[in-house]
Coordinates of C-alpha atoms in Angstrom, one line a residue:
M1 CA 16.8 25.5 -2.3
A2 CA 14.6 28.4 -1.1
K3 CA 16.2 30.9 1.1
R4 CA 14.8 32.7 4.1
T5 CA 12.8 35.8 3.3
N6 CA 14.9 37.9 5.7
G7 CA 18.5 37.2 6.6
S8 CA 17.8 38.0 10.3
E9 CA 14.5 36.1 10.7
K10 CA 13.7 32.5 10.7
N11 CA 11.0 31.0 8.5
R12 CA 9.9 28.7 11.4
K13 CA 7.3 30.4 13.5
E14 CA 4.8 29.2 16.1
P15 CA 1.4 28.4 14.6
L16 CA -1.2 31.1 15.1
S17 CA -3.6 30.3 18.0
D18 CA -6.6 29.7 15.8
V19 CA -4.5 27.3 13.6
A20 CA -3.4 25.4 16.6
R21 CA -6.9 25.2 18.0
R22 CA -8.2 23.8 14.7
L23 CA -5.4 21.2 14.6
W24 CA -6.4 19.9 18.1
A25 CA -10.1 20.1 17.3
F26 CA -9.7 18.0 14.2
S27 CA -7.3 15.5 15.7
G28 CA -9.8 13.5 17.8
N29 CA -7.0 13.4 20.4
E30 CA -5.2 10.8 18.4
C31 CA -2.0 10.8 16.3
A32 CA -2.8 11.5 12.6
W33 CA -0.7 8.5 11.5
G34 CA -2.8 6.1 9.6
D35 CA -0.6 3.4 7.9
P36 CA -1.0 1.5 10.2
H37 CA -3.4 3.4 12.4
C38 CA -1.7 5.0 15.5
S39 CA -4.1 5.3 18.5
T40 CA -1.6 7.2 20.7
R41 CA -3.5 9.9 22.6
L42 CA -2.1 13.4 22.2
V43 CA -3.3 14.4 25.6
T44 CA -2.8 11.6 28.2
E45 CA -5.3 10.7 30.9
E46 CA -3.1 12.6 33.4
G47 CA -3.5 15.7 31.3
A48 CA 0.0 15.8 29.7
W49 CA 0.1 17.3 26.2
V50 CA 2.4 14.9 24.3
G51 CA 1.3 15.6 20.8
K52 CA 3.7 17.4 18.5
I53 CA 2.9 19.8 15.6
A54 CA 4.8 18.7 12.5
H55 CA 5.5 20.6 9.3
I56 CA 4.6 18.8 6.1
I57 CA 6.9 21.2 4.2
G58 CA 9.8 22.0 6.5
A59 CA 10.2 25.7 7.4
E60 CA 14.0 26.0 7.5
P61 CA 16.5 25.2 4.7
G62 CA 17.8 21.7 5.2
S63 CA 14.7 20.5 7.1
A64 CA 12.5 17.7 5.8
R65 CA 10.7 18.5 2.5
H66 CA 11.7 22.2 2.6
E67 CA 12.7 22.0 -1.1
A68 CA 8.9 21.7 -2.0
W69 CA 8.3 25.3 -0.7
D70 CA 8.0 27.8 -3.5
G71 CA 9.8 30.5 -1.4
K72 CA 7.0 33.1 -1.8
D73 CA 4.9 33.4 1.3
V74 CA 6.6 32.4 4.6
E75 CA 3.2 32.4 6.3
Q76 CA 2.2 29.4 4.3
L77 CA 4.7 27.4 6.3
R78 CA 2.7 27.8 9.5
D79 CA -0.7 27.6 7.8
F80 CA -3.2 24.9 8.9
D81 CA -2.8 23.0 5.6
N82 CA 1.0 22.6 6.2
L83 CA 0.8 21.3 9.7
M84 CA -0.3 18.0 11.3
L85 CA -0.6 16.6 14.8
L86 CA 1.4 13.5 15.5
C87 CA 2.7 11.5 18.4
G88 CA 6.4 11.9 19.3
V89 CA 7.4 8.7 17.4
H90 CA 5.8 9.6 14.1
H91 CA 6.8 13.3 14.4
D92 CA 10.5 12.2 14.6
L93 CA 10.0 9.6 12.0
I94 CA 9.0 12.0 9.2
D95 CA 11.7 14.6 10.2
S96 CA 14.7 12.3 10.8
S97 CA 17.5 12.7 8.3
V98 CA 17.6 8.9 8.1
T99 CA 13.9 8.3 7.3
R100 CA 12.4 11.6 6.0
H101 CA 13.0 10.6 2.3
A102 CA 10.3 7.9 2.6
Y103 CA 7.5 10.5 3.4
T104 CA 6.7 12.9 0.5
V105 CA 4.5 16.0 0.8
E106 CA 1.8 14.3 -1.1
Y107 CA 1.8 11.3 1.1
L108 CA 1.7 13.3 4.3
R109 CA -1.1 15.5 3.0
A110 CA -3.2 12.4 2.2
V111 CA -2.5 11.1 5.8
K112 CA -3.6 14.4 7.3
Q113 CA -6.7 14.7 5.2
K114 CA -7.9 11.1 5.8
H115 CA -7.4 11.4 9.6
E116 CA -9.1 14.9 10.0
A117 CA -12.0 14.0 7.7
T118 CA -13.8 12.3 10.6
Y119 CA -13.6 15.4 12.9
R120 CA -13.4 18.5 10.8
Y121 CA -16.0 20.9 9.7
T122 CA -15.7 22.9 6.5
V123 CA -15.2 26.7 7.0
D124 CA -18.7 27.2 5.6
D125 CA -20.2 24.7 8.1
I126 CA -18.6 26.5 11.0
E127 CA -19.9 29.9 9.8
A128 CA -23.4 28.5 9.3
E129 CA -23.5 26.8 12.7
F130 CA -21.9 29.5 14.9
R131 CA -23.1 32.7 13.3
D132 CA -25.2 34.7 15.7
T133 CA -28.2 35.7 13.6
I134 CA -29.1 38.6 15.9
D135 CA -26.0 40.8 16.0
G136 CA -23.5 39.0 13.8
S137 CA -21.2 38.0 16.6
L138 CA -19.4 34.7 16.2
V139 CA -19.2 31.9 18.7
R140 CA -15.8 30.7 19.7
P141 CA -16.3 26.9 19.8
A142 CA -14.4 24.5 22.1
A143 CA -11.5 22.8 20.5
T144 CA -10.6 20.0 23.0
M145 CA -12.5 20.7 26.2
R146 CA -9.3 19.4 27.9
R147 CA -9.7 21.7 30.9
Y148 CA -13.3 20.5 31.4
F149 CA -12.4 16.8 31.1
N150 CA -9.5 17.2 33.5
W151 CA -11.9 18.9 36.0
E152 CA -14.6 16.3 35.6
G153 CA -12.0 13.6 36.4
E154 CA -13.8 10.8 34.5
A155 CA -11.6 8.8 32.1
L156 CA -13.4 8.8 28.8
E157 CA -12.4 7.1 25.6
P158 CA -11.4 9.5 22.7
A159 CA -14.6 8.7 20.9
E160 CA -16.7 9.5 24.0
E161 CA -14.8 12.8 24.5
Q162 CA -15.5 13.6 20.8
E163 CA -19.2 13.0 21.4
V164 CA -19.3 15.5 24.3
L165 CA -17.3 18.0 22.3
E166 CA -19.7 17.8 19.4
L167 CA -22.7 18.1 21.7
I168 CA -21.3 21.2 23.4
N169 CA -20.4 22.9 20.1
R170 CA -23.9 22.2 18.7
F171 CA -25.3 23.7 21.9
A172 CA -22.9 26.7 21.5
G173 CA -24.4 27.3 18.1
R174 CA -27.9 27.3 19.6
V175 CA -26.9 29.7 22.3
G176 CA -25.3 32.0 19.7
R177 CA -28.7 32.3 18.0
L178 CA -30.2 33.8 21.1
T179 CA -30.5 37.6 21.6
R180 CA -27.9 39.0 24.0
V181 CA -30.5 39.8 26.7
A182 CA -31.8 36.2 26.4
R183 CA -28.3 34.9 27.0
Q184 CA -28.0 37.2 30.1
V185 CA -31.3 35.9 31.5
L186 CA -30.0 32.3 30.8
V187 CA -26.9 33.0 32.9
L188 CA -29.0 34.2 35.8
V189 CA -31.1 31.0 35.7
V190 CA -27.9 28.9 35.5
D191 CA -26.4 30.7 38.5
E192 CA -29.6 30.8 40.6
E193 CA -30.9 27.4 39.4
T194 CA -34.6 28.2 39.9
P195 CA -35.0 32.0 40.3
D196 CA -38.3 33.6 40.8
F197 CA -39.6 35.6 37.8
E198 CA -40.0 38.7 40.0
L199 CA -36.3 38.4 41.0
V200 CA -35.3 38.3 37.3
L201 CA -37.6 41.2 36.6
R202 CA -35.9 43.3 39.3
R203 CA -32.4 42.3 38.3
F204 CA -32.9 43.4 34.7
S205 CA -35.0 46.5 35.5
A206 CA -37.2 45.4 32.6
D207 CA -40.9 45.7 32.1
R208 CA -42.9 42.5 32.4
T209 CA -44.0 42.3 28.8
T210 CA -40.4 42.5 27.5
L211 CA -39.1 39.9 30.0
L212 CA -41.9 37.5 29.1
S213 CA -41.0 37.8 25.5
V214 CA -37.4 36.9 26.4
V215 CA -38.5 33.9 28.4
R216 CA -40.6 32.8 25.5
E217 CA -37.5 33.0 23.3
L218 CA -35.7 30.8 25.8
Q219 CA -38.6 28.3 26.1
K220 CA -38.7 28.0 22.3
A221 CA -34.9 27.2 22.3
E222 CA -35.7 24.5 25.0
M223 CA -33.4 26.1 27.6
V224 CA -35.6 27.7 30.2
Y225 CA -39.2 27.1 31.3
L226 CA -41.5 29.4 33.2
H227 CA -43.8 27.7 35.7
D228 CA -47.1 29.6 35.2
E229 CA -49.8 27.0 36.0
E230 CA -52.1 27.8 38.9
F231 CA -51.7 24.3 40.4
D232 CA -47.9 24.3 40.2
G233 CA -46.1 24.7 43.5
E234 CA -43.2 26.4 41.6
R235 CA -45.5 29.0 40.0
G236 CA -43.5 32.0 38.8
Q237 CA -40.2 30.3 38.9
L238 CA -37.8 29.7 36.0
S239 CA -36.1 26.4 35.6
L240 CA -33.6 24.9 33.1
L241 CA -34.7 22.6 30.2
G242 CA -32.5 19.9 28.7
G243 CA -33.8 20.0 25.2
A244 CA -31.0 22.1 23.8
L245 CA -28.5 19.8 25.4
E246 CA -30.0 16.8 23.6
G247 CA -31.4 15.0 26.7
M248 CA -28.4 15.7 29.0
P249 CA -29.9 18.3 31.4
E250 CA -27.2 17.4 33.9
M251 CA -24.8 19.3 31.7
W252 CA -26.3 22.5 33.1
D253 CA -25.0 21.5 36.6
Q254 CA -21.7 20.5 35.1
I255 CA -21.2 23.8 33.4
R256 CA -22.2 25.7 36.6
N257 CA -19.9 23.7 38.8
F258 CA -17.0 23.8 36.4
C259 CA -17.2 27.6 36.3
R260 CA -17.3 27.8 40.1
D261 CA -14.5 25.4 40.7
E262 CA -12.2 26.7 37.9
D263 CA -12.9 30.4 38.6
V264 CA -14.4 30.9 35.1
D265 CA -17.2 33.5 34.8
V266 CA -20.2 31.7 33.2
K267 CA -21.0 34.9 31.4
E268 CA -17.8 34.5 29.3
I269 CA -19.2 31.3 28.0
L270 CA -23.0 31.9 27.7
V271 CA -23.1 35.6 27.0
D272 CA -19.7 36.3 25.3
L273 CA -20.0 33.0 23.5
D274 CA -16.4 31.9 24.4
F275 CA -16.8 28.2 24.7
A276 CA -13.0 27.8 24.3
R277 CA -12.9 28.6 28.1
L278 CA -13.6 24.8 28.4
D279 CA -10.4 23.9 26.6

């Protein structure tokens, strides 16, 4: 049996924040158990977090399947590949001294892989989707949007929540491909709803040609439109487009109202690209 790497330290450590976020993101808000399928929600409609992170290879000597650890790198024990999200019943089932022998490392890895396959991206896909092509910054995607769903107060099925999560993260990737100044202009339009072009010009102390090029960038991304027709009563105003949100323009209002009600700075989401603020 492998021993602790340090006599005064325990092998069992809390998962790193990014690891925990990935587990929740790839869970679909359901227990990973699949034989038979367990549809227990990991976050209840009331917002209670009832899911439990389980070790496939136990961290401590004497824990379930600990003997499978090679004893070399203690960090492997809290790595994403060694953890799975389960409901309380199945978490206790695989760890109980009475039943643990029935669940091997290979079996649990297969259960985890099958469940997460529906929801997970590969690392390369994440890099490709969220890399900012302008300055190399990386979008921090939403993992669960639990805070947003609780704020919205509308009970959605797990599949519906997953659809909204995927929509927002695709949108996040598109925002991440904008220049920073375009993202700053976008925030102003979101805050002001239909600001006048001259107002935006004064706010940014920019010359007209530069700002027009930024607006064209936003128009191409299907996020902002400049009313410049002579016959248009809103001539000179900027308004939001719903193309980047895949036909859900009401999401602009939802993001604006969520930020105001939850005391979140919309700049943190749309400029700093921290969409995890919705979690």
